[in-house]
JSON list of C-alpha atoms in Angstrom, two decimals:
[
{"chain": "A", "resi": 1, "resn": "UNK", "atom": "CA", "xyz": [78.81, 119.40, 107.00]},
{"chain": "A", "resi": 2, "resn": "UNK", "atom": "CA", "xyz": [80.47, 116.39, 108.53]},
{"chain": "A", "resi": 3, "resn": "UNK", "atom": "CA", "xyz": [82.79, 116.75, 111.54]},
{"chain": "A", "resi": 4, "resn": "UNK", "atom": "CA", "xyz": [85.16, 113.93, 112.43]},
{"chain": "A", "resi": 5, "resn": "UNK", "atom": "CA", "xyz": [87.01, 113.88, 115.74]},
{"chain": "A", "resi": 6, "resn": "UNK", "atom": "CA", "xyz": [89.86, 111.46, 116.39]},
{"chain": "A", "resi": 7, "resn": "UNK", "atom": "CA", "xyz": [91.42, 110.40, 119.71]},
{"chain": "A", "resi": 8, "resn": "UNK", "atom": "CA", "xyz": [94.00, 110.12, 121.03]},
{"chain": "A", "resi": 9, "resn": "UNK", "atom": "CA", "xyz": [96.33, 112.43, 119.13]},
{"chain": "A", "resi": 10, "resn": "UNK", "atom": "CA", "xyz": [99.35, 110.42, 120.31]},
{"chain": "A", "resi": 11, "resn": "UNK", "atom": "CA", "xyz": [99.61, 106.85, 121.52]},
{"chain": "A", "resi": 12, "resn": "UNK", "atom": "CA", "xyz": [102.56, 104.83, 122.74]},
{"chain": "A", "resi": 13, "resn": "UNK", "atom": "CA", "xyz": [102.36, 101.08, 123.31]},
{"chain": "A", "resi": 14, "resn": "UNK", "atom": "CA", "xyz": [104.80, 98.31, 124.05]},
{"chain": "A", "resi": 15, "resn": "UNK", "atom": "CA", "xyz": [105.52, 95.90, 121.27]},
{"chain": "A", "resi": 16, "resn": "UNK", "atom": "CA", "xyz": [103.02, 93.05, 121.37]},
{"chain": "A", "resi": 17, "resn": "UNK", "atom": "CA", "xyz": [100.31, 95.10, 123.06]},
{"chain": "A", "resi": 18, "resn": "UNK", "atom": "CA", "xyz": [97.12, 96.26, 121.38]},
{"chain": "A", "resi": 19, "resn": "UNK", "atom": "CA", "xyz": [96.36, 99.78, 120.17]},
{"chain": "A", "resi": 20, "resn": "UNK", "atom": "CA", "xyz": [92.94, 101.34, 119.76]},
{"chain": "A", "resi": 21, "resn": "UNK", "atom": "CA", "xyz": [92.13, 104.59, 117.97]},
{"chain": "A", "resi": 22, "resn": "UNK", "atom": "CA", "xyz": [88.64, 106.02, 118.09]},
{"chain": "A", "resi": 23, "resn": "UNK", "atom": "CA", "xyz": [86.80, 108.41, 115.78]},
{"chain": "A", "resi": 24, "resn": "UNK", "atom": "CA", "xyz": [83.41, 110.03, 116.12]},
{"chain": "A", "resi": 25, "resn": "UNK", "atom": "CA", "xyz": [81.39, 111.59, 113.32]},
{"chain": "A", "resi": 26, "resn": "UNK", "atom": "CA", "xyz": [78.45, 113.96, 113.24]},
{"chain": "A", "resi": 27, "resn": "UNK", "atom": "CA", "xyz": [76.59, 113.20, 110.00]},
{"chain": "A", "resi": 28, "resn": "UNK", "atom": "CA", "xyz": [74.26, 110.24, 110.50]},
{"chain": "A", "resi": 29, "resn": "UNK", "atom": "CA", "xyz": [74.12, 109.83, 106.70]},
{"chain": "A", "resi": 30, "resn": "UNK", "atom": "CA", "xyz": [77.83, 108.98, 106.50]},
{"chain": "A", "resi": 31, "resn": "UNK", "atom": "CA", "xyz": [78.20, 105.37, 105.42]},
{"chain": "A", "resi": 32, "resn": "UNK", "atom": "CA", "xyz": [81.81, 104.81, 104.36]},
{"chain": "A", "resi": 33, "resn": "UNK", "atom": "CA", "xyz": [84.71, 104.88, 106.83]},
{"chain": "A", "resi": 34, "resn": "UNK", "atom": "CA", "xyz": [88.29, 104.33, 105.61]},
{"chain": "A", "resi": 35, "resn": "UNK", "atom": "CA", "xyz": [91.47, 104.27, 107.67]},
{"chain": "A", "resi": 36, "resn": "UNK", "atom": "CA", "xyz": [94.82, 105.45, 106.35]},
{"chain": "A", "resi": 37, "resn": "UNK", "atom": "CA", "xyz": [98.35, 104.83, 107.61]},
{"chain": "A", "resi": 38, "resn": "UNK", "atom": "CA", "xyz": [101.05, 107.36, 106.92]},
{"chain": "A", "resi": 39, "resn": "UNK", "atom": "CA", "xyz": [104.66, 106.51, 107.67]},
{"chain": "A", "resi": 40, "resn": "UNK", "atom": "CA", "xyz": [107.10, 109.35, 108.16]},
{"chain": "A", "resi": 41, "resn": "UNK", "atom": "CA", "xyz": [107.73, 111.15, 104.88]},
{"chain": "A", "resi": 42, "resn": "UNK", "atom": "CA", "xyz": [105.41, 108.85, 102.94]},
{"chain": "A", "resi": 43, "resn": "UNK", "atom": "CA", "xyz": [101.98, 109.04, 101.36]},
{"chain": "A", "resi": 44, "resn": "UNK", "atom": "CA", "xyz": [98.81, 108.07, 103.27]},
{"chain": "A", "resi": 45, "resn": "UNK", "atom": "CA", "xyz": [97.86, 104.53, 102.39]},
{"chain": "A", "resi": 46, "resn": "UNK", "atom": "CA", "xyz": [94.52, 102.83, 102.86]},
{"chain": "A", "resi": 47, "resn": "UNK", "atom": "CA", "xyz": [94.79, 99.98, 105.35]},
{"chain": "A", "resi": 48, "resn": "UNK", "atom": "CA", "xyz": [91.16, 99.05, 105.95]},
{"chain": "A", "resi": 49, "resn": "UNK", "atom": "CA", "xyz": [87.69, 100.42, 105.38]},
{"chain": "A", "resi": 50, "resn": "UNK", "atom": "CA", "xyz": [84.17, 99.63, 106.51]},
{"chain": "A", "resi": 51, "resn": "UNK", "atom": "CA", "xyz": [80.73, 100.40, 105.20]},
{"chain": "A", "resi": 52, "resn": "UNK", "atom": "CA", "xyz": [77.69, 101.05, 107.32]},
{"chain": "A", "resi": 53, "resn": "UNK", "atom": "CA", "xyz": [76.02, 97.77, 106.50]},
{"chain": "A", "resi": 54, "resn": "UNK", "atom": "CA", "xyz": [78.52, 95.86, 108.65]},
{"chain": "A", "resi": 55, "resn": "UNK", "atom": "CA", "xyz": [79.58, 96.30, 112.24]},
{"chain": "A", "resi": 56, "resn": "UNK", "atom": "CA", "xyz": [83.08, 94.89, 112.09]},
{"chain": "A", "resi": 57, "resn": "UNK", "atom": "CA", "xyz": [85.77, 94.05, 109.57]},
{"chain": "A", "resi": 58, "resn": "UNK", "atom": "CA", "xyz": [89.07, 92.34, 110.16]},
{"chain": "A", "resi": 59, "resn": "UNK", "atom": "CA", "xyz": [92.26, 91.93, 108.16]},
{"chain": "A", "resi": 60, "resn": "UNK", "atom": "CA", "xyz": [94.96, 89.97, 109.95]},
{"chain": "A", "resi": 61, "resn": "UNK", "atom": "CA", "xyz": [96.10, 92.10, 112.91]},
{"chain": "A", "resi": 62, "resn": "UNK", "atom": "CA", "xyz": [93.89, 95.08, 112.19]},
{"chain": "A", "resi": 63, "resn": "UNK", "atom": "CA", "xyz": [90.17, 95.42, 112.66]},
{"chain": "A", "resi": 64, "resn": "UNK", "atom": "CA", "xyz": [87.64, 98.19, 112.49]},
{"chain": "A", "resi": 65, "resn": "UNK", "atom": "CA", "xyz": [84.37, 98.36, 114.41]},
{"chain": "A", "resi": 66, "resn": "UNK", "atom": "CA", "xyz": [81.46, 100.65, 113.70]},
{"chain": "A", "resi": 67, "resn": "UNK", "atom": "CA", "xyz": [78.68, 101.76, 116.03]},
{"chain": "A", "resi": 68, "resn": "UNK", "atom": "CA", "xyz": [76.15, 103.65, 113.92]},
{"chain": "A", "resi": 69, "resn": "UNK", "atom": "CA", "xyz": [73.90, 104.47, 116.83]},
{"chain": "A", "resi": 70, "resn": "UNK", "atom": "CA", "xyz": [76.68, 106.18, 118.76]},
{"chain": "A", "resi": 71, "resn": "UNK", "atom": "CA", "xyz": [78.29, 107.46, 115.55]},
{"chain": "A", "resi": 72, "resn": "UNK", "atom": "CA", "xyz": [81.75, 106.21, 116.29]},
{"chain": "A", "resi": 73, "resn": "UNK", "atom": "CA", "xyz": [84.19, 103.78, 114.74]},
{"chain": "A", "resi": 74, "resn": "UNK", "atom": "CA", "xyz": [87.47, 102.43, 115.98]},
{"chain": "A", "resi": 75, "resn": "UNK", "atom": "CA", "xyz": [90.68, 100.93, 114.65]},
{"chain": "A", "resi": 76, "resn": "UNK", "atom": "CA", "xyz": [92.14, 98.03, 116.57]},
{"chain": "A", "resi": 77, "resn": "UNK", "atom": "CA", "xyz": [95.69, 96.81, 116.03]},
{"chain": "A", "resi": 78, "resn": "UNK", "atom": "CA", "xyz": [96.69, 93.65, 117.88]},
{"chain": "A", "resi": 79, "resn": "UNK", "atom": "CA", "xyz": [100.17, 92.28, 118.55]},
{"chain": "A", "resi": 80, "resn": "UNK", "atom": "CA", "xyz": [101.73, 95.58, 117.60]},
{"chain": "A", "resi": 81, "resn": "UNK", "atom": "CA", "xyz": [105.12, 95.66, 115.92]},
{"chain": "A", "resi": 82, "resn": "UNK", "atom": "CA", "xyz": [107.63, 98.50, 115.50]},
{"chain": "A", "resi": 83, "resn": "UNK", "atom": "CA", "xyz": [106.63, 98.81, 111.83]},
{"chain": "A", "resi": 84, "resn": "UNK", "atom": "CA", "xyz": [103.14, 99.77, 112.96]},
{"chain": "A", "resi": 85, "resn": "UNK", "atom": "CA", "xyz": [104.59, 103.08, 114.15]},
{"chain": "A", "resi": 86, "resn": "UNK", "atom": "CA", "xyz": [103.00, 105.76, 111.95]},
{"chain": "A", "resi": 87, "resn": "UNK", "atom": "CA", "xyz": [100.27, 108.37, 111.86]},
{"chain": "A", "resi": 88, "resn": "UNK", "atom": "CA", "xyz": [96.79, 106.93, 111.38]},
{"chain": "A", "resi": 89, "resn": "UNK", "atom": "CA", "xyz": [93.91, 108.91, 109.93]},
{"chain": "A", "resi": 90, "resn": "UNK", "atom": "CA", "xyz": [90.24, 108.04, 109.98]},
{"chain": "A", "resi": 91, "resn": "UNK", "atom": "CA", "xyz": [87.71, 109.49, 107.57]},
{"chain": "A", "resi": 92, "resn": "UNK", "atom": "CA", "xyz": [83.96, 109.51, 107.02]},
{"chain": "A", "resi": 93, "resn": "UNK", "atom": "CA", "xyz": [81.94, 110.10, 103.89]},
{"chain": "A", "resi": 94, "resn": "UNK", "atom": "CA", "xyz": [78.66, 109.47, 102.16]},
{"chain": "A", "resi": 95, "resn": "UNK", "atom": "CA", "xyz": [78.47, 107.13, 99.19]},
{"chain": "A", "resi": 96, "resn": "UNK", "atom": "CA", "xyz": [76.54, 109.87, 97.40]},
{"chain": "A", "resi": 97, "resn": "UNK", "atom": "CA", "xyz": [78.94, 112.60, 98.47]},
{"chain": "A", "resi": 98, "resn": "UNK", "atom": "CA", "xyz": [82.04, 114.01, 96.83]},
{"chain": "A", "resi": 99, "resn": "UNK", "atom": "CA", "xyz": [84.67, 114.04, 99.53]},
{"chain": "A", "resi": 100, "resn": "UNK", "atom": "CA", "xyz": [86.13, 112.52, 102.67]},
{"chain": "A", "resi": 101, "resn": "UNK", "atom": "CA", "xyz": [86.16, 114.23, 106.02]},
{"chain": "A", "resi": 102, "resn": "UNK", "atom": "CA", "xyz": [89.38, 113.33, 107.80]},
{"chain": "A", "resi": 103, "resn": "UNK", "atom": "CA", "xyz": [90.20, 113.20, 111.48]},
{"chain": "A", "resi": 104, "resn": "UNK", "atom": "CA", "xyz": [93.31, 115.05, 112.63]},
{"chain": "A", "resi": 105, "resn": "UNK", "atom": "CA", "xyz": [95.38, 111.91, 112.99]},
{"chain": "A", "resi": 106, "resn": "UNK", "atom": "CA", "xyz": [96.90, 109.72, 115.72]},
{"chain": "A", "resi": 107, "resn": "UNK", "atom": "CA", "xyz": [100.64, 109.31, 116.01]},
{"chain": "A", "resi": 108, "resn": "UNK", "atom": "CA", "xyz": [101.27, 105.73, 117.13]},
{"chain": "A", "resi": 109, "resn": "UNK", "atom": "CA", "xyz": [104.64, 104.71, 118.51]},
{"chain": "A", "resi": 110, "resn": "UNK", "atom": "CA", "xyz": [105.38, 101.05, 119.19]},
{"chain": "A", "resi": 111, "resn": "UNK", "atom": "CA", "xyz": [108.21, 100.69, 121.67]},
{"chain": "A", "resi": 112, "resn": "UNK", "atom": "CA", "xyz": [110.40, 97.60, 121.11]},
{"chain": "B", "resi": 1, "resn": "UNK", "atom": "CA", "xyz": [101.05, 103.25, 93.77]},
{"chain": "B", "resi": 2, "resn": "UNK", "atom": "CA", "xyz": [102.75, 104.16, 90.53]},
{"chain": "B", "resi": 3, "resn": "UNK", "atom": "CA", "xyz": [99.36, 105.11, 89.06]},
{"chain": "B", "resi": 4, "resn": "UNK", "atom": "CA", "xyz": [99.43, 108.60, 90.51]},
{"chain": "B", "resi": 5, "resn": "UNK", "atom": "CA", "xyz": [102.49, 110.82, 90.28]},
{"chain": "B", "resi": 6, "resn": "UNK", "atom": "CA", "xyz": [103.21, 114.29, 91.58]},
{"chain": "B", "resi": 7, "resn": "UNK", "atom": "CA", "xyz": [105.87, 116.71, 90.45]},
{"chain": "B", "resi": 8, "resn": "UNK", "atom": "CA", "xyz": [108.03, 118.24, 91.62]},
{"chain": "B", "resi": 9, "resn": "UNK", "atom": "CA", "xyz": [108.70, 116.33, 94.85]},
{"chain": "B", "resi": 10, "resn": "UNK", "atom": "CA", "xyz": [110.40, 119.36, 96.40]},
{"chain": "B", "resi": 11, "resn": "UNK", "atom": "CA", "xyz": [110.12, 123.03, 95.56]},
{"chain": "B", "resi": 12, "resn": "UNK", "atom": "CA", "xyz": [111.54, 126.17, 97.08]},
{"chain": "B", "resi": 13, "resn": "UNK", "atom": "CA", "xyz": [110.25, 129.52, 95.89]},
{"chain": "B", "resi": 14, "resn": "UNK", "atom": "CA", "xyz": [109.82, 133.09, 97.07]},
{"chain": "B", "resi": 15, "resn": "UNK", "atom": "CA", "xyz": [106.76, 135.00, 98.22]},
{"chain": "B", "resi": 16, "resn": "UNK", "atom": "CA", "xyz": [104.77, 136.54, 95.40]},
{"chain": "B", "resi": 17, "resn": "UNK", "atom": "CA", "xyz": [105.87, 134.02, 92.78]},
{"chain": "B", "resi": 18, "resn": "UNK", "atom": "CA", "xyz": [103.52, 131.75, 90.91]},
{"chain": "B", "resi": 19, "resn": "UNK", "atom": "CA", "xyz": [104.07, 128.04, 91.31]},
{"chain": "B", "resi": 20, "resn": "UNK", "atom": "CA", "xyz": [102.26, 125.07, 89.81]},
{"chain": "B", "resi": 21, "resn": "UNK", "atom": "CA", "xyz": [102.17, 121.60, 91.28]},
{"chain": "B", "resi": 22, "resn": "UNK", "atom": "CA", "xyz": [101.41, 118.79, 88.88]},
{"chain": "B", "resi": 23, "resn": "UNK", "atom": "CA", "xyz": [99.39, 115.64, 89.41]},
{"chain": "B", "resi": 24, "resn": "UNK", "atom": "CA", "xyz": [98.93, 112.84, 86.88]},
{"chain": "B", "resi": 25, "resn": "UNK", "atom": "CA", "xyz": [97.02, 109.57, 87.24]},
{"chain": "B", "resi": 26, "resn": "UNK", "atom": "CA", "xyz": [96.86, 106.63, 84.88]},
{"chain": "B", "resi": 27, "resn": "UNK", "atom": "CA", "xyz": [93.79, 104.86, 86.28]},
{"chain": "B", "resi": 28, "resn": "UNK", "atom": "CA", "xyz": [91.20, 107.04, 84.49]},
{"chain": "B", "resi": 29, "resn": "UNK", "atom": "CA", "xyz": [89.67, 107.81, 87.87]},
{"chain": "B", "resi": 30, "resn": "UNK", "atom": "CA", "xyz": [86.93, 110.38, 87.61]},
{"chain": "B", "resi": 31, "resn": "UNK", "atom": "CA", "xyz": [87.65, 112.10, 90.92]},
{"chain": "B", "resi": 32, "resn": "UNK", "atom": "CA", "xyz": [90.84, 113.93, 91.86]},
{"chain": "B", "resi": 33, "resn": "UNK", "atom": "CA", "xyz": [91.69, 115.86, 95.00]},
{"chain": "B", "resi": 34, "resn": "UNK", "atom": "CA", "xyz": [94.27, 118.26, 96.36]},
{"chain": "B", "resi": 35, "resn": "UNK", "atom": "CA", "xyz": [95.13, 118.32, 100.08]},
{"chain": "B", "resi": 36, "resn": "UNK", "atom": "CA", "xyz": [97.60, 120.21, 102.16]},
{"chain": "B", "resi": 37, "resn": "UNK", "atom": "CA", "xyz": [99.13, 118.67, 105.26]},
{"chain": "B", "resi": 38, "resn": "UNK", "atom": "CA", "xyz": [100.40, 120.77, 108.11]},
{"chain": "B", "resi": 39, "resn": "UNK", "atom": "CA", "xyz": [101.44, 119.71, 111.57]},
{"chain": "B", "resi": 40, "resn": "UNK", "atom": "CA", "xyz": [98.41, 119.67, 113.85]},
{"chain": "B", "resi": 41, "resn": "UNK", "atom": "CA", "xyz": [95.91, 120.02, 111.03]},
{"chain": "B", "resi": 42, "resn": "UNK", "atom": "CA", "xyz": [95.95, 116.65, 109.37]},
{"chain": "B", "resi": 43, "resn": "UNK", "atom": "CA", "xyz": [94.78, 116.56, 105.76]},
{"chain": "B", "resi": 44, "resn": "UNK", "atom": "CA", "xyz": [92.80, 119.56, 104.60]},
{"chain": "B", "resi": 45, "resn": "UNK", "atom": "CA", "xyz": [91.01, 119.55, 101.27]},
{"chain": "B", "resi": 46, "resn": "UNK", "atom": "CA", "xyz": [91.86, 122.44, 98.96]},
{"chain": "B", "resi": 47, "resn": "UNK", "atom": "CA", "xyz": [89.94, 121.57, 95.78]},
{"chain": "B", "resi": 48, "resn": "UNK", "atom": "CA", "xyz": [88.46, 118.52, 94.16]},
{"chain": "B", "resi": 49, "resn": "UNK", "atom": "CA", "xyz": [87.24, 117.57, 90.72]},
{"chain": "B", "resi": 50, "resn": "UNK", "atom": "CA", "xyz": [84.48, 115.11, 89.88]},
{"chain": "B", "resi": 51, "resn": "UNK", "atom": "CA", "xyz": [85.34, 114.97, 86.17]},
{"chain": "B", "resi": 52, "resn": "UNK", "atom": "CA", "xyz": [87.11, 116.90, 83.46]},
{"chain": "B", "resi": 53, "resn": "UNK", "atom": "CA", "xyz": [86.08, 120.56, 83.48]},
{"chain": "B", "resi": 54, "resn": "UNK", "atom": "CA", "xyz": [84.30, 120.17, 86.84]},
{"chain": "B", "resi": 55, "resn": "UNK", "atom": "CA", "xyz": [86.01, 121.52, 89.94]},
{"chain": "B", "resi": 56, "resn": "UNK", "atom": "CA", "xyz": [84.82, 122.58, 93.37]},
{"chain": "B", "resi": 57, "resn": "UNK", "atom": "CA", "xyz": [86.20, 124.17, 96.49]},
{"chain": "B", "resi": 58, "resn": "UNK", "atom": "CA", "xyz": [87.18, 122.27, 99.57]},
{"chain": "B", "resi": 59, "resn": "UNK", "atom": "CA", "xyz": [87.88, 123.49, 103.08]},
{"chain": "B", "resi": 60, "resn": "UNK", "atom": "CA", "xyz": [90.84, 125.81, 102.33]},
{"chain": "B", "resi": 61, "resn": "UNK", "atom": "CA", "xyz": [90.66, 127.05, 98.69]},
{"chain": "B", "resi": 62, "resn": "UNK", "atom": "CA", "xyz": [91.81, 130.67, 99.14]},
{"chain": "B", "resi": 63, "resn": "UNK", "atom": "CA", "xyz": [95.01, 131.48, 97.25]},
{"chain": "B", "resi": 64, "resn": "UNK", "atom": "CA", "xyz": [94.81, 128.41, 95.01]},
{"chain": "B", "resi": 65, "resn": "UNK", "atom": "CA", "xyz": [93.58, 127.78, 91.48]},
{"chain": "B", "resi": 66, "resn": "UNK", "atom": "CA", "xyz": [92.93, 124.44, 89.80]},
{"chain": "B", "resi": 67, "resn": "UNK", "atom": "CA", "xyz": [91.98, 123.25, 86.36]},
{"chain": "B", "resi": 68, "resn": "UNK", "atom": "CA", "xyz": [91.14, 119.92, 84.83]},
{"chain": "B", "resi": 69, "resn": "UNK", "atom": "CA", "xyz": [91.11, 119.95, 81.06]},
{"chain": "B", "resi": 70, "resn": "UNK", "atom": "CA", "xyz": [91.99, 116.24, 80.87]},
{"chain": "B", "resi": 71, "resn": "UNK", "atom": "CA", "xyz": [90.82, 113.42, 83.11]},
{"chain": "B", "resi": 72, "resn": "UNK", "atom": "CA", "xyz": [94.36, 112.36, 83.98]},
{"chain": "B", "resi": 73, "resn": "UNK", "atom": "CA", "xyz": [95.77, 115.74, 85.03]},
{"chain": "B", "resi": 74, "resn": "UNK", "atom": "CA", "xyz": [94.85, 118.03, 87.89]},
{"chain": "B", "resi": 75, "resn": "UNK", "atom": "CA", "xyz": [97.37, 120.87, 88.37]},
{"chain": "B", "resi": 76, "resn": "UNK", "atom": "CA", "xyz": [97.30, 123.14, 91.41]},
{"chain": "B", "resi": 77, "resn": "UNK", "atom": "CA", "xyz": [98.52, 126.72, 91.04]},
{"chain": "B", "resi": 78, "resn": "UNK", "atom": "CA", "xyz": [99.50, 129.18, 93.72]},
{"chain": "B", "resi": 79, "resn": "UNK", "atom": "CA", "xyz": [99.12, 132.44, 91.85]},
{"chain": "B", "resi": 80, "resn": "UNK", "atom": "CA", "xyz": [101.06, 134.57, 94.35]},
{"chain": "B", "resi": 81, "resn": "UNK", "atom": "CA", "xyz": [102.70, 132.36, 96.93]},
{"chain": "B", "resi": 82, "resn": "UNK", "atom": "CA", "xyz": [102.68, 133.34, 100.59]},
{"chain": "B", "resi": 83, "resn": "UNK", "atom": "CA", "xyz": [104.68, 131.88, 103.49]},
{"chain": "B", "resi": 84, "resn": "UNK", "atom": "CA", "xyz": [101.50, 130.46, 104.99]},
{"chain": "B", "resi": 85, "resn": "UNK", "atom": "CA", "xyz": [101.27, 128.18, 101.96]},
{"chain": "B", "resi": 86, "resn": "UNK", "atom": "CA", "xyz": [104.46, 126.39, 102.96]},
{"chain": "B", "resi": 87, "resn": "UNK", "atom": "CA", "xyz": [103.22, 122.84, 103.37]},
{"chain": "B", "resi": 88, "resn": "UNK", "atom": "CA", "xyz": [103.21, 119.31, 102.02]},
{"chain": "B", "resi": 89, "resn": "UNK", "atom": "CA", "xyz": [100.70, 118.94, 99.20]},
{"chain": "B", "resi": 90, "resn": "UNK", "atom": "CA", "xyz": [99.10, 115.62, 98.33]},
{"chain": "B", "resi": 91, "resn": "UNK", "atom": "CA", "xyz": [97.12, 114.76, 95.26]},
{"chain": "B", "resi": 92, "resn": "UNK", "atom": "CA", "xyz": [94.68, 111.85, 95.35]},
{"chain": "B", "resi": 93, "resn": "UNK", "atom": "CA", "xyz": [92.28, 110.13, 92.99]},
{"chain": "B", "resi": 94, "resn": "UNK", "atom": "CA", "xyz": [89.33, 107.78, 93.29]},
{"chain": "B", "resi": 95, "resn": "UNK", "atom": "CA", "xyz": [86.89, 105.97, 91.05]},
{"chain": "B", "resi": 96, "resn": "UNK", "atom": "CA", "xyz": [83.95, 107.67, 92.66]},
{"chain": "B", "resi": 97, "resn": "UNK", "atom": "CA", "xyz": [83.24, 110.33, 95.22]},
{"chain": "B", "resi": 98, "resn": "UNK", "atom": "CA", "xyz": [82.63, 109.72, 98.87]},
{"chain": "B", "resi": 99, "resn": "UNK", "atom": "CA", "xyz": [82.08, 106.00, 98.76]},
{"chain": "B", "resi": 100, "resn": "UNK", "atom": "CA", "xyz": [85.34, 104.93, 97.14]},
{"chain": "B", "resi": 101, "resn": "UNK", "atom": "CA", "xyz": [88.87, 104.79, 98.54]},
{"chain": "B", "resi": 102, "resn": "UNK", "atom": "CA", "xyz": [91.24, 107.57, 97.58]},
{"chain": "B", "resi": 103, "resn": "UNK", "atom": "CA", "xyz": [94.75, 106.79, 96.37]},
{"chain": "B", "resi": 104, "resn": "UNK", "atom": "CA", "xyz": [97.43, 109.30, 97.21]},
{"chain": "B", "resi": 105, "resn": "UNK", "atom": "CA", "xyz": [100.53, 110.47, 95.38]},
{"chain": "B", "resi": 106, "resn": "UNK", "atom": "CA", "xyz": [103.92, 110.83, 97.06]},
{"chain": "B", "resi": 107, "resn": "UNK", "atom": "CA", "xyz": [103.39, 114.49, 97.83]},
{"chain": "B", "resi": 108, "resn": "UNK", "atom": "CA", "xyz": [105.18, 117.75, 97.06]},
{"chain": "B", "resi": 109, "resn": "UNK", "atom": "CA", "xyz": [107.07, 119.49, 99.83]},
{"chain": "B", "resi": 110, "resn": "UNK", "atom": "CA", "xyz": [106.76, 123.22, 99.11]},
{"chain": "B", "resi": 111, "resn": "UNK", "atom": "CA", "xyz": [108.75, 125.87, 100.95]},
{"chain": "B", "resi": 112, "resn": "UNK", "atom": "CA", "xyz": [108.04, 129.54, 100.41]},
{"chain": "B", "resi": 113, "resn": "UNK", "atom": "CA", "xyz": [110.73, 131.92, 101.60]}
]
C-alpha cells in the first residue's frame, strides 16, 4: 500500500517569513494530493489540492508543488500570519482508489 | 461544513461498555469514513464505506463495528470499549473515493475510564 512521510513534525517561523512542509509518497500510481489544516480543537479542513497532471498550484499565500519523478510534494505558505498556526496534514491517493493515505502532520507555529 | 454532523461531541464511558458514535451527512456523498486521531499518529482510518451496505476495513479496524443501511448515516460502534480506544473520532464524506476531497465533521472526543 501507499506510505506517506511528512517533514518536519514541528515548525516555528517568524511572522512574515515563509514556511515549507514536505511529503514523500511511495506509490507511483498516486495522482491526487490534498492538504488539510487543522486548528486546535477543530476539524481538518481542505486548504489546497493538486492532481498529478500539474506541477504547481497556487491560492493566494499558499502553493503546492509536485515532483512526480521524485515522488514528493510540498506546501508553501508565504508571508505567514499568526492565524496560520495549526497542524497541517498531507495525503496521497489514487483517483481509482477508495481512501487517502495521510502523513503524520506538521505543527506550525507562527511567532508574532 | 454543516453538511456533516457528528454526535455526541463528547462522551465519557467505562471499559466494557458499548458505545455508538453517530455520523450524518446531507450531501448524498457515496463515500464515508471513520478516523481516529491520537497524538503522534495523525489520522488513522478505521473503516470506510463506498455506498450503502458496502463497508471495508481501514488501517485500525479491530474493536470497531460499522454499518451503513442508509447513504446519509454511518454509525461507528465500540462493542466493548477499552482504554486504548480513548481518542478523538472524525467522520468524513466525499463524492468519490481516492480522487475527491474529503469533508470532515467536528469530531467526537471519547474518553474511556
